[in-house]
């Protein structure tokens, strides 16, 4: 019989790959589209390529082995209803201070990122005058940065600790948002390249470290429910940020709003720093996993 700690150790090594694959996949499309529109084929063929990519994705999903439908080794008690299980998951979130702080920091960064993402293309093309090939190159840089973040995440966590990786990278990703309005001061293209490199790499490492820490402090049979609930809440903050950011930009201008949303994201990141022992349990659990 396999020891559960051994299984958990193998799972912990899969989390960076899963998070990284999802992140790279979400960003590679806009990068390729910008380059195709600006340098090669124009907008209509680029949209056709985009549609073909979705078709390939659907076929790959249907091609996944049916063995993936096997239930988890440690499901929750079958006698409990889904409502009871959901309440138990929420109890874990309320009990674990780290999960609440993660949610607060991620909500702030997602609000800022949602507003920045909604205004980014308009700012880059209308205010900064970037041609489509430069915009595509900026997005492509983001893909390179996220790929580097995936490759470096495990080593960063081992070098400075999982808790510090979460803290430093959340703070760095929030600070990088200030480079978007800073591009209006001059040298827009290289400044936006620097933004994508900084934000893409640090946000990816932070996302992987945060997800790993969440998995370590959540009971095995509740990880799916806790992750799904937090993901739904945090994902919901992005369209809110986009809506609020767009409305404020129409009134006050794009650059002031970009500065404001960067401040919001930066103010949320210190929630991961206090109290000083906030990540102590996560670091201990990560050390135990690595020692197995």
Tab-separated table of C-alpha atoms in Angstrom:
chain	number	residue	atom	x	y	z
A	1	UNK	CA	0.000	0.000	0.000
A	2	UNK	CA	1.332	3.421	-0.904
A	3	UNK	CA	2.106	5.721	1.944
A	4	UNK	CA	-0.091	8.851	1.765
A	5	UNK	CA	2.855	11.155	2.407
A	6	UNK	CA	4.641	9.750	-0.613
A	7	UNK	CA	1.588	10.417	-2.739
A	8	UNK	CA	1.354	13.961	-1.414
A	9	UNK	CA	5.012	14.571	-2.215
A	10	UNK	CA	4.458	13.523	-5.817
A	11	UNK	CA	1.350	15.698	-6.041
A	12	UNK	CA	3.253	18.724	-4.709
A	13	UNK	CA	5.667	18.416	-7.613
A	14	UNK	CA	2.767	18.401	-10.089
A	15	UNK	CA	1.220	21.680	-8.908
A	16	UNK	CA	3.811	23.960	-10.618
A	17	UNK	CA	3.385	22.077	-13.897
A	18	UNK	CA	-0.428	22.278	-13.800
A	19	UNK	CA	-0.510	25.954	-12.843
A	20	UNK	CA	2.187	26.788	-15.354
A	21	UNK	CA	0.512	24.958	-18.226
A	22	UNK	CA	-2.740	26.791	-17.541
A	23	UNK	CA	-1.012	30.178	-17.340
A	24	UNK	CA	1.058	29.718	-20.480
A	25	UNK	CA	-1.953	28.486	-22.430
A	26	UNK	CA	-4.036	31.512	-21.466
A	27	UNK	CA	-1.359	33.986	-22.548
A	28	UNK	CA	0.198	32.397	-25.652
A	29	UNK	CA	-2.913	33.051	-27.759
A	30	UNK	CA	-2.903	36.867	-27.532
A	31	UNK	CA	0.849	36.894	-28.153
A	32	UNK	CA	0.576	34.811	-31.323
A	33	UNK	CA	-2.458	36.790	-32.469
A	34	UNK	CA	-0.680	40.122	-32.166
A	35	UNK	CA	2.327	38.923	-34.129
A	36	UNK	CA	0.126	37.376	-36.849
A	37	UNK	CA	-1.967	40.536	-37.228
A	38	UNK	CA	0.988	42.888	-37.272
A	39	UNK	CA	3.593	41.026	-39.257
A	40	UNK	CA	2.110	38.195	-41.271
A	41	UNK	CA	-1.475	37.634	-42.252
A	42	UNK	CA	-3.861	40.308	-40.979
A	43	UNK	CA	-6.795	40.157	-38.584
A	44	UNK	CA	-9.226	37.749	-40.313
A	45	UNK	CA	-6.770	34.860	-40.814
A	46	UNK	CA	-5.485	35.358	-37.270
A	47	UNK	CA	-9.038	34.898	-35.953
A	48	UNK	CA	-9.303	31.731	-38.038
A	49	UNK	CA	-6.121	30.409	-36.438
A	50	UNK	CA	-7.590	31.251	-33.032
A	51	UNK	CA	-10.761	29.303	-33.814
A	52	UNK	CA	-8.726	26.332	-35.017
A	53	UNK	CA	-6.783	26.359	-31.749
A	54	UNK	CA	-10.027	26.069	-29.765
A	55	UNK	CA	-11.085	23.146	-31.965
A	56	UNK	CA	-7.787	21.379	-31.282
A	57	UNK	CA	-8.235	22.022	-27.568
A	58	UNK	CA	-11.687	20.432	-27.637
A	59	UNK	CA	-10.371	17.353	-29.450
A	60	UNK	CA	-7.539	16.961	-26.959
A	61	UNK	CA	-9.982	17.156	-24.049
A	62	UNK	CA	-12.157	14.442	-25.575
A	63	UNK	CA	-9.024	12.342	-26.149
A	64	UNK	CA	-8.109	12.269	-22.460
A	65	UNK	CA	-8.185	8.745	-21.012
A	66	UNK	CA	-11.327	7.713	-19.186
A	67	UNK	CA	-9.117	6.598	-16.298
A	68	UNK	CA	-9.055	10.234	-15.219
A	69	UNK	CA	-12.682	9.846	-14.135
A	70	UNK	CA	-11.682	7.494	-11.325
A	71	UNK	CA	-12.717	9.014	-7.956
A	72	UNK	CA	-10.034	10.307	-5.615
A	73	UNK	CA	-8.448	7.877	-3.157
A	74	UNK	CA	-9.813	9.756	-0.158
A	75	UNK	CA	-13.258	11.112	-0.936
A	76	UNK	CA	-15.287	12.775	1.763
A	77	UNK	CA	-17.826	10.725	3.709
A	78	UNK	CA	-20.509	9.605	1.259
A	79	UNK	CA	-23.316	10.169	3.752
A	80	UNK	CA	-22.820	13.906	3.716
A	81	UNK	CA	-24.669	16.043	1.268
A	82	UNK	CA	-22.928	18.434	-1.078
A	83	UNK	CA	-24.230	21.312	0.994
A	84	UNK	CA	-22.621	19.874	4.117
A	85	UNK	CA	-19.362	19.365	2.260
A	86	UNK	CA	-19.454	22.952	1.007
A	87	UNK	CA	-20.028	24.213	4.534
A	88	UNK	CA	-17.096	22.132	5.723
A	89	UNK	CA	-14.923	23.684	3.043
A	90	UNK	CA	-15.970	27.170	4.118
A	91	UNK	CA	-15.177	26.219	7.709
A	92	UNK	CA	-11.630	25.406	6.632
A	93	UNK	CA	-11.326	28.813	4.951
A	94	UNK	CA	-12.646	30.620	8.029
A	95	UNK	CA	-10.377	28.639	10.331
A	96	UNK	CA	-7.179	28.998	8.312
A	97	UNK	CA	-5.881	32.536	8.606
A	98	UNK	CA	-3.459	31.915	5.744
A	99	UNK	CA	-6.308	31.138	3.331
A	100	UNK	CA	-8.108	34.336	4.279
A	101	UNK	CA	-4.961	36.385	3.751
A	102	UNK	CA	-4.301	34.693	0.427
A	103	UNK	CA	-7.813	35.564	-0.672
A	104	UNK	CA	-7.350	39.211	0.343
A	105	UNK	CA	-4.011	39.589	-1.431
A	106	UNK	CA	-5.233	37.814	-4.553
A	107	UNK	CA	-8.431	39.862	-4.640
A	108	UNK	CA	-6.427	43.094	-4.545
A	109	UNK	CA	-4.058	41.935	-7.250
A	110	UNK	CA	-6.927	40.649	-9.388
A	111	UNK	CA	-8.797	43.928	-9.045
A	112	UNK	CA	-5.722	45.817	-10.159
A	113	UNK	CA	-4.901	43.289	-12.846
A	114	UNK	CA	-8.487	43.224	-14.122
A	115	UNK	CA	-8.594	46.999	-14.468
A	116	UNK	CA	-5.097	47.113	-15.942
A	117	UNK	CA	-5.921	44.355	-18.416
A	118	UNK	CA	-9.090	46.106	-19.551
A	119	UNK	CA	-7.239	49.360	-20.161
A	120	UNK	CA	-3.918	47.937	-21.342
A	121	UNK	CA	-4.622	47.554	-25.060
A	122	UNK	CA	-6.423	50.909	-25.272
A	123	UNK	CA	-3.565	52.637	-23.481
A	124	UNK	CA	-0.896	50.931	-25.573
A	125	UNK	CA	-2.518	51.575	-28.945
A	126	UNK	CA	-4.357	54.879	-28.519
A	127	UNK	CA	-2.283	56.759	-25.938
A	128	UNK	CA	1.149	55.236	-26.547
A	129	UNK	CA	0.785	54.540	-30.264
A	130	UNK	CA	2.190	50.998	-30.256
A	131	UNK	CA	1.713	49.219	-33.597
A	132	UNK	CA	0.176	45.761	-33.549
A	133	UNK	CA	3.501	43.949	-33.965
A	134	UNK	CA	4.912	45.683	-30.891
A	135	UNK	CA	1.779	44.881	-28.914
A	136	UNK	CA	2.073	41.243	-30.001
A	137	UNK	CA	5.730	41.247	-28.980
A	138	UNK	CA	4.779	42.629	-25.566
A	139	UNK	CA	2.318	39.790	-25.071
A	140	UNK	CA	4.899	37.301	-26.330
A	141	UNK	CA	7.293	38.621	-23.693
A	142	UNK	CA	4.663	37.847	-21.103
A	143	UNK	CA	4.602	34.245	-22.342
A	144	UNK	CA	8.380	34.007	-22.020
A	145	UNK	CA	8.212	35.472	-18.517
A	146	UNK	CA	5.499	33.076	-17.353
A	147	UNK	CA	7.447	30.146	-18.797
A	148	UNK	CA	10.494	31.284	-16.844
A	149	UNK	CA	8.336	31.608	-13.731
A	150	UNK	CA	7.159	28.020	-14.113
A	151	UNK	CA	10.721	26.768	-14.465
A	152	UNK	CA	12.025	28.812	-11.538
A	153	UNK	CA	9.119	28.460	-9.096
A	154	UNK	CA	10.266	25.252	-7.425
A	155	UNK	CA	13.870	26.431	-7.111
A	156	UNK	CA	12.801	29.807	-5.712
A	157	UNK	CA	10.600	28.115	-3.102
A	158	UNK	CA	13.422	25.772	-2.109
A	159	UNK	CA	15.952	28.594	-1.885
A	160	UNK	CA	14.036	31.196	0.114
A	161	UNK	CA	11.107	29.122	1.397
A	162	UNK	CA	7.545	28.763	0.188
A	163	UNK	CA	6.258	31.526	2.477
A	164	UNK	CA	8.830	34.094	1.401
A	165	UNK	CA	8.331	33.204	-2.258
A	166	UNK	CA	4.631	33.990	-1.809
A	167	UNK	CA	5.343	37.266	-0.009
A	168	UNK	CA	8.104	38.630	-2.230
A	169	UNK	CA	6.527	37.692	-5.538
A	170	UNK	CA	3.098	39.069	-4.592
A	171	UNK	CA	4.718	42.367	-3.629
A	172	UNK	CA	6.875	42.421	-6.772
A	173	UNK	CA	3.965	41.624	-9.078
A	174	UNK	CA	1.886	44.414	-7.548
A	175	UNK	CA	4.752	46.899	-7.839
A	176	UNK	CA	5.273	45.944	-11.488
A	177	UNK	CA	1.804	47.303	-12.325
A	178	UNK	CA	3.210	50.825	-11.926
A	179	UNK	CA	5.273	50.269	-15.080
A	180	UNK	CA	2.137	50.442	-17.241
A	181	UNK	CA	1.364	54.115	-16.495
A	182	UNK	CA	5.117	54.800	-16.357
A	183	UNK	CA	5.267	53.898	-20.057
A	184	UNK	CA	3.435	57.158	-20.804
A	185	UNK	CA	6.546	59.066	-19.687
A	186	UNK	CA	8.580	57.816	-22.639
A	187	UNK	CA	10.232	54.725	-24.152
A	188	UNK	CA	6.866	52.974	-24.039
A	189	UNK	CA	7.864	49.796	-25.856
A	190	UNK	CA	10.875	48.829	-23.670
A	191	UNK	CA	9.046	49.880	-20.492
A	192	UNK	CA	6.115	47.613	-21.329
A	193	UNK	CA	8.557	44.821	-22.147
A	194	UNK	CA	10.062	45.304	-18.682
A	195	UNK	CA	6.585	45.252	-17.175
A	196	UNK	CA	5.716	41.958	-18.846
A	197	UNK	CA	8.985	40.371	-17.748
A	198	UNK	CA	8.608	41.490	-14.142
A	199	UNK	CA	4.888	40.883	-13.742
A	200	UNK	CA	4.773	37.657	-15.741
A	201	UNK	CA	7.584	35.932	-13.875
A	202	UNK	CA	6.704	37.085	-10.357
A	203	UNK	CA	2.950	36.619	-10.696
A	204	UNK	CA	3.515	33.075	-11.939
A	205	UNK	CA	5.859	32.143	-9.096
A	206	UNK	CA	3.446	33.741	-6.640
A	207	UNK	CA	0.449	31.858	-8.063
A	208	UNK	CA	2.292	28.529	-7.875
A	209	UNK	CA	3.582	29.177	-4.357
A	210	UNK	CA	0.162	30.342	-3.156
A	211	UNK	CA	-1.614	27.310	-4.655
A	212	UNK	CA	0.949	24.939	-3.182
A	213	UNK	CA	0.598	26.501	0.258
A	214	UNK	CA	-3.173	26.270	0.031
A	215	UNK	CA	-2.942	22.582	-0.802
A	216	UNK	CA	-0.639	21.921	2.126
A	217	UNK	CA	-2.972	23.415	4.751
A	218	UNK	CA	-6.230	22.014	3.358
A	219	UNK	CA	-7.467	18.487	4.217
A	220	UNK	CA	-7.101	16.182	1.225
A	221	UNK	CA	-10.810	15.453	0.750
A	222	UNK	CA	-11.672	19.175	0.827
A	223	UNK	CA	-8.994	20.544	-1.492
A	224	UNK	CA	-11.253	20.528	-4.531
A	225	UNK	CA	-14.039	22.407	-2.758
A	226	UNK	CA	-11.734	24.934	-1.110
A	227	UNK	CA	-9.837	25.590	-4.342
A	228	UNK	CA	-13.027	25.858	-6.385
A	229	UNK	CA	-14.665	28.275	-3.941
A	230	UNK	CA	-11.611	30.516	-3.675
A	231	UNK	CA	-11.001	30.399	-7.412
A	232	UNK	CA	-14.579	31.446	-8.095
A	233	UNK	CA	-14.382	34.327	-5.628
A	234	UNK	CA	-11.007	35.522	-6.879
A	235	UNK	CA	-11.852	35.160	-10.560
A	236	UNK	CA	-14.971	37.212	-9.940
A	237	UNK	CA	-12.882	40.175	-8.830
A	238	UNK	CA	-11.276	40.544	-12.273
A	239	UNK	CA	-14.401	41.584	-14.202
A	240	UNK	CA	-15.299	43.861	-11.315
A	241	UNK	CA	-11.911	45.520	-11.649
A	242	UNK	CA	-12.349	45.797	-15.410
A	243	UNK	CA	-15.811	47.347	-15.058
A	244	UNK	CA	-14.804	49.818	-12.364
A	245	UNK	CA	-11.531	50.652	-14.098
A	246	UNK	CA	-13.260	51.328	-17.403
A	247	UNK	CA	-15.874	53.550	-15.782
A	248	UNK	CA	-13.282	55.549	-13.861
A	249	UNK	CA	-11.049	55.867	-16.927
A	250	UNK	CA	-13.903	57.410	-18.888
A	251	UNK	CA	-14.169	60.076	-16.201
A	252	UNK	CA	-10.601	60.659	-15.042
A	253	UNK	CA	-8.401	59.287	-17.814
A	254	UNK	CA	-6.518	56.042	-18.313
A	255	UNK	CA	-3.159	56.877	-16.714
A	256	UNK	CA	-4.537	58.119	-13.344
A	257	UNK	CA	-6.717	55.011	-13.077
A	258	UNK	CA	-3.781	52.740	-13.883
A	259	UNK	CA	-1.820	54.378	-11.081
A	260	UNK	CA	-4.777	53.968	-8.722
A	261	UNK	CA	-5.316	50.263	-9.434
A	262	UNK	CA	-1.597	49.637	-8.980
A	263	UNK	CA	-1.868	51.255	-5.549
A	264	UNK	CA	-4.811	48.978	-4.700
A	265	UNK	CA	-2.824	45.885	-5.645
A	266	UNK	CA	0.223	47.089	-3.716
A	267	UNK	CA	-1.823	47.801	-0.579
A	268	UNK	CA	-3.281	44.272	-0.614
A	269	UNK	CA	0.057	42.433	-0.776
A	270	UNK	CA	1.229	43.277	2.800
A	271	UNK	CA	-1.617	41.125	4.129
A	272	UNK	CA	0.719	38.188	3.458
A	273	UNK	CA	3.458	39.616	5.688
A	274	UNK	CA	1.745	39.887	9.077
A	275	UNK	CA	1.932	38.286	11.521
A	276	UNK	CA	5.538	37.156	10.919
A	277	UNK	CA	4.683	33.479	11.465
A	278	UNK	CA	1.805	33.454	8.963
A	279	UNK	CA	3.539	30.954	6.682
A	280	UNK	CA	5.271	28.912	9.386
A	281	UNK	CA	2.939	25.917	9.043
A	282	UNK	CA	3.261	25.964	5.262
A	283	UNK	CA	7.058	26.047	5.389
A	284	UNK	CA	7.106	23.149	7.845
A	285	UNK	CA	4.748	21.098	5.691
A	286	UNK	CA	6.761	21.856	2.558
A	287	UNK	CA	9.973	20.798	4.314
A	288	UNK	CA	8.347	17.528	5.376
A	289	UNK	CA	7.216	16.833	1.825
A	290	UNK	CA	10.687	17.469	0.443
A	291	UNK	CA	12.326	15.214	3.031
A	292	UNK	CA	10.205	12.205	2.039
